[in-house]
Coordinates of C-alpha atoms and ligand atoms in Angstrom, one line a residue:
M2 CA 95.8 117.6 94.0
S3 CA 99.0 115.6 94.2
F4 CA 99.5 112.6 96.5
D5 CA 102.3 114.6 98.1
N6 CA 102.3 118.3 98.5
R7 CA 106.1 118.8 98.6
T8 CA 107.8 120.6 95.7
I9 CA 110.4 118.3 94.3
F10 CA 113.4 119.0 92.0
A11 CA 116.0 117.2 90.1
P12 CA 118.4 117.7 87.2
A13 CA 116.5 116.8 84.0
T14 CA 119.8 116.6 82.1
M15 CA 123.2 115.1 83.0
V16 CA 125.1 117.3 85.4
G17 CA 128.7 117.9 84.1
E18 CA 130.6 120.2 81.9
S19 CA 128.0 121.1 79.3
G20 CA 126.3 124.1 77.8
I21 CA 123.3 124.0 80.1
T22 CA 121.8 122.0 82.9
V23 CA 118.1 121.8 83.1
I24 CA 116.7 121.6 86.6
R25 CA 113.0 120.7 86.9
L26 CA 110.8 121.5 89.8
S27 CA 107.2 120.2 90.3
G28 CA 104.7 120.9 93.0
M29 CA 101.8 123.1 94.0
D30 CA 104.3 125.7 95.4
A31 CA 106.8 125.5 92.6
F32 CA 106.1 129.0 91.2
L33 CA 106.0 130.7 94.6
L34 CA 109.2 128.9 95.7
V35 CA 111.3 130.0 92.7
S36 CA 109.9 133.5 92.8
D37 CA 112.2 134.0 95.9
C38 CA 115.3 133.5 93.9
L39 CA 114.5 135.0 90.5
S40 CA 115.5 138.5 89.6
V41 CA 115.0 140.7 86.5
S42 CA 118.4 142.4 87.1
Y43 CA 121.8 141.0 87.9
N44 CA 122.9 144.2 89.7
E45 CA 120.4 143.9 92.4
F46 CA 117.6 141.5 93.4
V47 CA 114.4 142.7 91.8
K48 CA 111.6 140.1 91.8
P49 CA 109.7 139.6 88.5
K50 CA 106.0 139.6 88.5
I51 CA 105.7 135.9 87.9
E52 CA 101.9 136.0 88.5
N53 CA 101.7 137.7 85.1
F54 CA 103.8 135.0 83.4
K55 CA 101.8 132.8 81.0
S56 CA 102.0 129.0 81.0
H57 CA 104.5 127.6 78.6
T58 CA 106.6 130.8 78.3
T59 CA 110.3 131.2 78.9
H60 CA 112.0 134.1 80.6
L61 CA 115.5 135.4 81.0
V62 CA 116.2 135.8 84.7
Y63 CA 119.1 136.1 87.2
L64 CA 119.3 133.6 90.0
F65 CA 120.1 135.1 93.5
N66 CA 120.8 133.4 96.8
G67 CA 120.0 136.2 99.2
G68 CA 122.2 139.0 98.0
D69 CA 124.5 136.7 95.9
F70 CA 124.1 136.6 92.2
I71 CA 124.5 132.9 91.2
D72 CA 123.8 132.5 87.5
E73 CA 122.0 133.8 84.4
A74 CA 119.2 131.4 83.4
L75 CA 116.2 130.8 81.3
V76 CA 113.1 129.7 83.2
T77 CA 110.1 128.1 81.7
F78 CA 106.7 127.8 83.5
F79 CA 104.1 125.1 82.9
K80 CA 100.9 125.7 84.7
A81 CA 99.0 122.7 86.1
P82 CA 97.4 120.6 84.8
N83 CA 99.2 121.2 81.4
S84 CA 102.6 119.9 82.5
Y85 CA 104.4 116.5 82.5
T86 CA 103.4 115.8 86.1
G87 CA 100.1 117.6 86.0
E88 CA 101.3 120.0 88.7
D89 CA 102.9 123.4 88.4
V90 CA 106.3 122.8 86.8
V91 CA 109.3 125.1 86.5
E92 CA 112.3 124.3 84.4
I93 CA 115.4 126.3 85.1
S94 CA 118.0 126.1 82.3
C95 CA 121.2 127.3 84.0
H96 CA 124.7 127.0 82.8
G97 CA 126.2 123.5 82.8
G98 CA 128.8 122.3 85.3
S99 CA 128.5 120.5 88.6
F100 CA 129.6 123.5 90.6
I101 CA 126.7 125.7 89.4
Y102 CA 124.3 122.8 89.8
R103 CA 125.3 122.4 93.4
K104 CA 124.8 126.1 94.1
V105 CA 121.4 126.1 92.6
S106 CA 120.5 122.8 94.2
D107 CA 121.5 124.2 97.7
L108 CA 119.5 127.3 97.0
L109 CA 116.3 125.3 96.1
V110 CA 116.7 123.2 99.2
K111 CA 117.0 126.4 101.3
L112 CA 113.8 127.8 99.7
G113 CA 112.0 124.6 100.7
A114 CA 112.2 122.2 97.7
F115 CA 113.1 118.5 98.2
H116 CA 115.4 116.3 96.1
A117 CA 113.2 114.1 93.9
E118 CA 113.3 110.3 94.4
P119 CA 114.0 108.1 91.3
G120 CA 111.0 108.2 89.0
E121 CA 109.1 110.7 91.2
F122 CA 108.1 113.0 88.4
S123 CA 106.6 110.1 86.4
K124 CA 105.0 108.7 89.5
R125 CA 103.2 112.0 90.0
A126 CA 102.3 112.1 86.3
Y127 CA 100.7 108.7 86.7
L128 CA 98.9 109.6 90.0
N129 CA 97.6 112.8 88.4
G130 CA 96.2 110.9 85.5
K131 CA 98.6 112.3 82.9
M132 CA 99.4 108.7 81.7
D133 CA 98.6 105.2 82.8
L134 CA 101.1 102.9 84.6
A135 CA 102.3 101.1 81.5
Q136 CA 102.9 104.4 79.7
A137 CA 104.9 105.7 82.8
E138 CA 107.0 102.6 82.7
A139 CA 107.7 103.2 79.0
V140 CA 109.4 106.5 79.9
A141 CA 112.1 104.5 81.7
D142 CA 112.4 102.0 78.9
L143 CA 112.7 104.8 76.3
I144 CA 115.5 106.4 78.2
K145 CA 117.4 103.1 78.5
A146 CA 116.7 102.0 74.9
K147 CA 120.0 101.1 73.1
T148 CA 118.7 100.0 69.7
D149 CA 116.1 101.0 67.2
E150 CA 113.9 98.1 68.0
A151 CA 113.9 98.8 71.7
N152 CA 113.2 102.4 71.0
K153 CA 110.2 101.5 68.8
L154 CA 108.7 99.2 71.4
A155 CA 109.1 101.8 74.2
L156 CA 107.5 104.4 72.0
A157 CA 104.5 102.1 71.2
Q158 CA 104.0 101.6 74.9
L159 CA 104.5 105.3 75.7
T160 CA 101.9 106.4 73.1
G161 CA 99.3 104.0 74.4
K162 CA 99.3 101.3 71.7
F163 CA 100.1 98.7 74.3
S164 CA 97.6 100.1 76.9
N165 CA 94.9 100.1 74.3
K166 CA 95.4 96.4 73.7
I167 CA 95.2 95.8 77.4
K168 CA 92.0 98.0 77.7
E169 CA 90.5 95.9 74.9
L170 CA 91.1 92.7 76.8
R171 CA 89.8 94.3 80.0
N172 CA 86.7 95.5 78.3
D173 CA 85.9 92.0 77.1
L174 CA 86.2 90.7 80.6
I175 CA 84.1 93.6 82.0
N176 CA 81.4 92.7 79.5
Y177 CA 81.3 89.0 80.3
C178 CA 81.4 89.8 84.0
S179 CA 78.5 92.3 83.9
L180 CA 76.3 89.9 81.8
L181 CA 76.9 87.1 84.3
E182 CA 76.1 89.4 87.3
L183 CA 73.0 90.8 85.6
E184 CA 71.8 87.3 84.9
L185 CA 72.1 86.6 88.7
D186 CA 69.6 89.5 89.3
F187 CA 67.2 87.8 87.0
S188 CA 67.9 84.3 88.3
E189 CA 64.4 84.0 89.9
E190 CA 62.8 84.7 86.6
G191 CA 65.0 82.0 85.1
I192 CA 66.3 84.4 82.3
D193 CA 69.6 83.3 80.7
L194 CA 71.5 86.3 79.3
V195 CA 74.6 84.3 78.5
E196 CA 74.6 81.1 76.6
R197 CA 77.2 78.8 78.2
T198 CA 78.6 77.4 75.0
E199 CA 79.0 80.8 73.6
L200 CA 80.7 82.0 76.8
L201 CA 83.0 79.1 76.6
N202 CA 84.0 79.9 73.1
K203 CA 84.6 83.5 74.0
I204 CA 86.8 82.6 77.0
N205 CA 88.8 80.1 74.9
K206 CA 89.4 82.9 72.3
L207 CA 90.5 85.2 75.1
I208 CA 92.8 82.6 76.6
E209 CA 94.4 82.3 73.1
K210 CA 94.8 86.1 72.9
F211 CA 96.4 86.2 76.4
N212 CA 98.8 83.4 75.4
T213 CA 99.9 85.1 72.2
L214 CA 100.6 88.3 74.1
T215 CA 102.4 86.5 77.0
Q216 CA 104.6 84.6 74.5
S217 CA 105.6 87.9 72.8
Y218 CA 107.6 88.5 76.0
E219 CA 110.2 86.1 74.8
S220 CA 111.0 88.5 71.9
G221 CA 110.3 91.6 73.9
K222 CA 112.8 90.8 76.7
I223 CA 115.5 90.1 74.1
I224 CA 114.8 93.4 72.3
K225 CA 114.7 95.3 75.5
N226 CA 117.5 93.6 77.5
G227 CA 119.7 92.2 74.7
V228 CA 120.6 88.7 73.7
N229 CA 122.6 86.8 76.2
L230 CA 125.5 85.3 74.2
A231 CA 127.8 83.0 76.2
I232 CA 131.1 81.8 74.7
I233 CA 131.9 78.4 76.1
G234 CA 134.3 75.6 75.6
K235 CA 137.3 73.8 77.0
P236 CA 140.2 75.7 78.4
N237 CA 142.6 77.3 75.8
V238 CA 140.3 77.0 72.7
G239 CA 140.3 80.8 72.2
K240 CA 137.1 81.9 74.0
S241 CA 138.6 85.1 75.4
S242 CA 140.3 85.8 72.0
I243 CA 136.9 85.6 70.3
F244 CA 135.3 87.8 73.1
N245 CA 138.1 90.4 72.6
Y246 CA 137.7 90.2 68.8
F247 CA 134.0 91.1 68.9
L248 CA 134.6 93.9 71.5
N249 CA 137.5 95.2 69.4
E250 CA 139.6 95.6 72.6
N251 CA 141.8 93.5 74.9
R252 CA 139.1 93.2 77.5
A253 CA 139.8 89.6 78.7
I254 CA 143.3 88.2 79.5
V255 CA 144.5 85.9 76.8
S256 CA 147.3 83.4 77.4
D257 CA 148.4 79.9 76.3
I258 CA 148.0 78.7 79.9
P259 CA 144.8 76.6 80.1
G260 CA 142.4 78.0 82.8
T261 CA 143.4 81.6 82.3
T262 CA 139.8 82.9 82.6
R263 CA 138.6 82.1 86.1
D264 CA 135.4 84.1 86.4
Y265 CA 133.1 85.1 83.6
L266 CA 133.2 88.5 82.0
E267 CA 130.2 90.3 80.6
E268 CA 130.2 93.2 78.1
P269 CA 127.4 94.9 76.1
L270 CA 127.8 94.8 72.3
I271 CA 125.6 95.9 69.3
M272 CA 125.8 93.7 66.2
G273 CA 123.4 94.0 63.3
G274 CA 121.3 96.5 65.2
I275 CA 120.7 93.9 68.0
R276 CA 121.9 94.4 71.5
F277 CA 124.0 91.5 72.9
N278 CA 125.3 90.8 76.4
L279 CA 128.5 89.0 75.5
V280 CA 129.8 86.6 78.1
D281 CA 133.3 85.1 78.2
T282 CA 133.4 82.1 80.5
A283 CA 135.9 79.9 82.3
G284 CA 137.0 76.8 80.3
I285 CA 135.1 73.7 81.2
R286 CA 137.1 70.8 82.4
D287 CA 137.4 68.4 85.4
T288 CA 139.6 70.0 87.9
Q289 CA 140.5 69.8 91.6
D290 CA 141.4 73.4 91.8
V291 CA 138.8 75.0 94.1
I292 CA 138.8 78.4 92.3
E293 CA 138.7 76.9 88.8
K294 CA 135.9 74.5 89.9
E295 CA 133.8 77.6 91.0
G296 CA 134.6 79.2 87.6
V297 CA 133.3 76.1 85.8
R298 CA 130.2 76.1 88.0
R299 CA 129.6 79.7 87.0
S300 CA 130.1 78.8 83.3
M301 CA 127.3 76.3 83.6
I302 CA 125.0 78.9 85.0
K303 CA 125.8 81.2 82.2
I304 CA 125.0 78.4 79.7
D305 CA 121.6 78.1 81.3
E306 CA 121.0 81.9 81.2
A307 CA 122.2 82.2 77.6
D308 CA 119.8 82.8 74.7
I309 CA 122.6 81.7 72.3
V310 CA 125.6 79.6 73.3
L311 CA 128.7 79.9 71.2
E312 CA 130.5 76.6 71.7
V313 CA 134.1 76.9 70.7
E314 CA 136.5 74.0 69.9
D315 CA 140.1 74.0 68.9
V316 CA 140.4 72.8 65.3
T317 CA 143.8 71.2 66.2
D318 CA 142.4 69.3 69.1
L319 CA 139.2 67.8 67.8
D320 CA 139.2 64.4 69.7
N321 CA 138.8 65.8 73.1
S322 CA 135.5 67.5 73.4
I323 CA 134.6 67.5 77.1
V324 CA 132.0 70.1 76.4
N325 CA 130.2 67.9 74.0
K326 CA 129.9 65.3 76.7
S327 CA 128.6 67.7 79.3
R328 CA 126.1 69.2 76.8
N329 CA 122.5 68.6 77.8
G330 CA 119.5 70.2 76.4
Y331 CA 121.0 73.4 75.1
S332 CA 121.9 72.2 71.6
D333 CA 119.1 74.1 69.9
K334 CA 120.5 77.4 71.1
T335 CA 124.1 76.5 70.3
I336 CA 126.3 77.7 67.5
K337 CA 129.3 75.5 67.2
V338 CA 132.6 77.0 65.9
Y339 CA 136.1 75.7 65.4
N340 CA 138.8 78.2 66.2
K341 CA 142.5 78.5 65.2
I342 CA 141.9 77.7 61.5
D343 CA 145.2 79.4 60.8
L344 CA 146.9 76.3 62.5
A345 CA 144.6 73.8 60.8
G346 CA 146.9 72.8 57.9
N347 CA 145.0 70.2 56.0
I348 CA 142.4 69.4 58.8
T349 CA 138.9 70.1 57.4
T350 CA 135.6 70.3 59.3
K351 CA 132.0 70.6 58.2
T352 CA 131.4 73.2 60.9
L353 CA 132.2 76.8 60.6
S354 CA 135.9 77.4 61.3
V355 CA 137.5 80.7 62.2
S356 CA 140.6 82.3 63.5
A357 CA 140.2 84.8 66.3
K358 CA 143.9 85.6 65.8
T359 CA 143.9 86.5 62.1
G360 CA 140.2 87.5 61.9
E361 CA 139.6 84.8 59.1
K362 CA 135.9 83.9 58.7
M363 CA 135.0 86.0 61.9
D364 CA 132.6 88.0 59.7
V365 CA 130.8 84.7 58.8
L366 CA 130.5 83.8 62.4
E367 CA 129.2 87.3 63.2
R368 CA 126.5 86.9 60.5
E369 CA 125.5 83.5 61.8
I370 CA 125.1 84.9 65.3
I371 CA 123.0 87.8 64.0
T372 CA 120.8 85.5 62.0
K373 CA 120.2 83.3 65.1
A374 CA 119.5 86.3 67.2
R375 CA 117.0 87.7 64.6
S376 CA 115.2 84.3 64.5
L377 CA 114.9 84.5 68.3
V378 CA 113.3 88.0 68.1
A379 CA 111.0 87.1 65.3
G380 CA 110.2 83.6 66.6
S381 CA 107.5 84.6 69.1
S382 CA 106.2 87.9 67.6
K383 CA 102.9 86.6 66.2
S384 CA 101.3 89.3 68.4
D385 CA 100.7 92.8 66.9
V386 CA 101.8 94.1 70.3
I387 CA 105.0 92.9 72.0
I388 CA 105.4 93.0 75.7
T389 CA 108.8 93.9 77.2
N390 CA 108.1 94.1 80.9
E391 CA 108.2 91.1 83.3
R392 CA 105.6 92.7 85.5
H393 CA 103.2 92.9 82.5
R394 CA 103.9 89.3 81.6
D395 CA 103.3 88.1 85.2
C396 CA 99.9 90.0 85.3
L397 CA 98.9 88.4 82.0
L398 CA 99.9 84.9 83.2
K399 CA 97.9 85.4 86.5
S400 CA 94.9 86.7 84.5
C401 CA 95.1 83.7 82.2
E402 CA 95.1 81.3 85.1
Y403 CA 91.8 82.8 86.3
L404 CA 90.4 82.4 82.8
V405 CA 91.4 78.8 82.8
N406 CA 89.6 78.4 86.1
A407 CA 86.5 80.2 84.7
K408 CA 86.6 77.8 81.7
S409 CA 86.6 74.7 83.9
Q410 CA 83.8 76.2 86.1
I411 CA 81.7 76.6 82.9
E412 CA 82.5 73.1 81.8
Q413 CA 81.6 71.7 85.1
G414 CA 78.3 73.6 85.1
G415 CA 79.4 75.9 87.9
G416 CA 77.1 78.8 89.1
N417 CA 77.3 82.3 87.9
E418 CA 78.9 83.6 91.1
L419 CA 81.8 81.2 90.7
I420 CA 82.4 82.0 87.0
S421 CA 82.0 85.7 87.5
F422 CA 84.5 85.6 90.5
E423 CA 87.2 84.1 88.2
I424 CA 86.5 86.5 85.4
R425 CA 86.6 89.4 87.8
S426 CA 89.9 88.2 89.2
A427 CA 91.2 88.0 85.7
M428 CA 90.1 91.5 85.1
D429 CA 91.8 92.8 88.3
S430 CA 95.1 91.2 87.2
V431 CA 95.0 92.6 83.8
S432 CA 94.0 96.0 85.2
E433 CA 97.2 96.1 87.3
I434 CA 99.2 96.5 84.1
I435 CA 97.8 99.9 83.4
G436 CA 97.5 100.7 87.1
K437 CA 93.8 100.6 87.7
T438 CA 94.1 98.4 90.8
S439 CA 97.8 98.9 91.8
N440 CA 98.7 99.1 95.4
V441 CA 101.3 101.4 97.0
D442 CA 104.0 98.7 97.2
I443 CA 103.7 97.8 93.5
L444 CA 104.0 101.5 92.6
N445 CA 107.0 102.1 94.8
N446 CA 108.7 99.1 93.3
I447 CA 108.0 100.3 89.7
F448 CA 109.1 103.8 90.1
S449 CA 112.2 103.1 92.2
K450 CA 113.8 101.6 89.1
F451 CA 113.6 105.0 87.3
C452 CA 116.5 107.4 87.1
I453 CA 116.5 110.6 89.2
G454 CA 114.8 113.4 87.4
K455 CA 112.2 111.3 85.5
Ligands
GTP761 N1 147.0 80.5 66.3 C1 145.9 80.9 66.9 N2 146.0 81.0 68.2 C2 144.9 81.4 68.9 C3 143.7 81.7 68.3 N3 142.8 82.1 69.2 C4 143.4 82.0 70.4 N4 144.7 81.6 70.2 C5 145.7 81.4 71.2 O1 145.2 80.4 72.1 C6 145.6 80.6 73.4 C7 144.4 80.6 74.3 O2 143.5 81.7 74.0 P1 142.4 82.2 75.0 O3 141.6 83.2 74.2 O4 143.1 82.7 76.2 O5 141.7 80.9 75.2 P2 140.5 80.6 76.3 O6 139.6 79.6 75.6 O7 139.9 81.9 76.7 O8 141.2 79.9 77.5 P3 140.8 79.8 79.0 O9 140.5 81.1 79.5 O10 142.0 79.2 79.6 O11 139.7 78.8 79.1 C8 146.3 82.0 73.4 O12 147.7 81.7 73.4 C9 145.9 82.6 72.2 O13 146.8 83.6 71.6 C10 143.6 81.5 66.8 O14 142.6 81.8 66.2 N5 144.8 81.1 66.2
MG762 MG1 139.7 82.8 78.6

């Protein structure tokens, strides 16, 4: 039985001018509800015997609103529990177009169905045991994936590879916990079921496993969300020109007046199969102009947020590098490039020099950026499973903290109750990932980030 008895519906495909629009309904009354608008004839309303329809079969029907014929459609029935949500599900494939969708949507509401909230289908699938929480989250990731790598990670999570890893860790914790608690029952007999040094070794190994998995988030987040690539430098060095070159459009205003870009601009870009969030920033310089000052402040924030900083200098103006002076602690993520090589004459630099104007050496710069991005992705992927979700990372960190506490309890000769309390807490935190102990607030927060219809 579902947590909510309402029959919900939403378009499962984009609504617009297209061949068909699929509208999905789910709920214990879904079959009954649609039976009031399906007809086997378009001349008059003649109800089909849907009680005779088998699960997973598709039927040609005519949709009626009272006496009005609305559309010809194909309707597929999925009988609970063999459906995406685990409830009775009906998929209506009507003709595309927002007008038809509105008519069918009004009809379904009239018949008693409710518009689904974002992620409500997947939430029901999770609550009805069709998938665990991490798998349900992977559905949203799969839909949003923009690159091959992101797609692969979402699929690994959806098909349970990630959940199995979590279950493995959880089972280890359950084993240690139960042994410790069993030992408590035999405490009067003085029987030791768990040797302390051995337990310490095992906890240490577990902490290591947790750390490797947690660190994989550094790669995971980049694969999932893209590499933040900030183009920075003094005013007028050609940052916006480089930004436009990579985007292959005149997105940012370019002019020879220093301080043209006031606020940062952000655009997605795929290079070498990697997703980048390309950021053009305001030129950094000392200024009394209030607006420009704010622009510079924002540039500094973007530098902090960046995974890679592309620091641009003007090859004809090498002496005056304010940016160099202001640089602190981000050098390892910086690629330095000189621009305007077409004006260089006989000036030579050891650093990569390009021309955003003529395109000279821009391919070399692109390759350098891709290589650096690849090293970021590969850098922390010692783990066989990569996590991409901040919530999962936080649960693992919390769990690891409890394990570190358990470790110091063992080292200090703490009692079984105390050690087992820490291990049990670690287990609860790791269980939250797959949804074994999630509370309602956590669930609502997760599923509200989904799109409607999933
Ligand atoms: N010759 C030459 N001129 C360039 C090149 N790149 C940019 N410029 C020119 O340099 C001037 C400044 O370019 P922008 O791209 O606006 O520079 P910016 O760094 O974004 O400047 P601000 O937004 O003011 O910080 C413009 O006149 C561009 O046409 C280049 O490779 N060669
Ligand atoms: Mg600019």
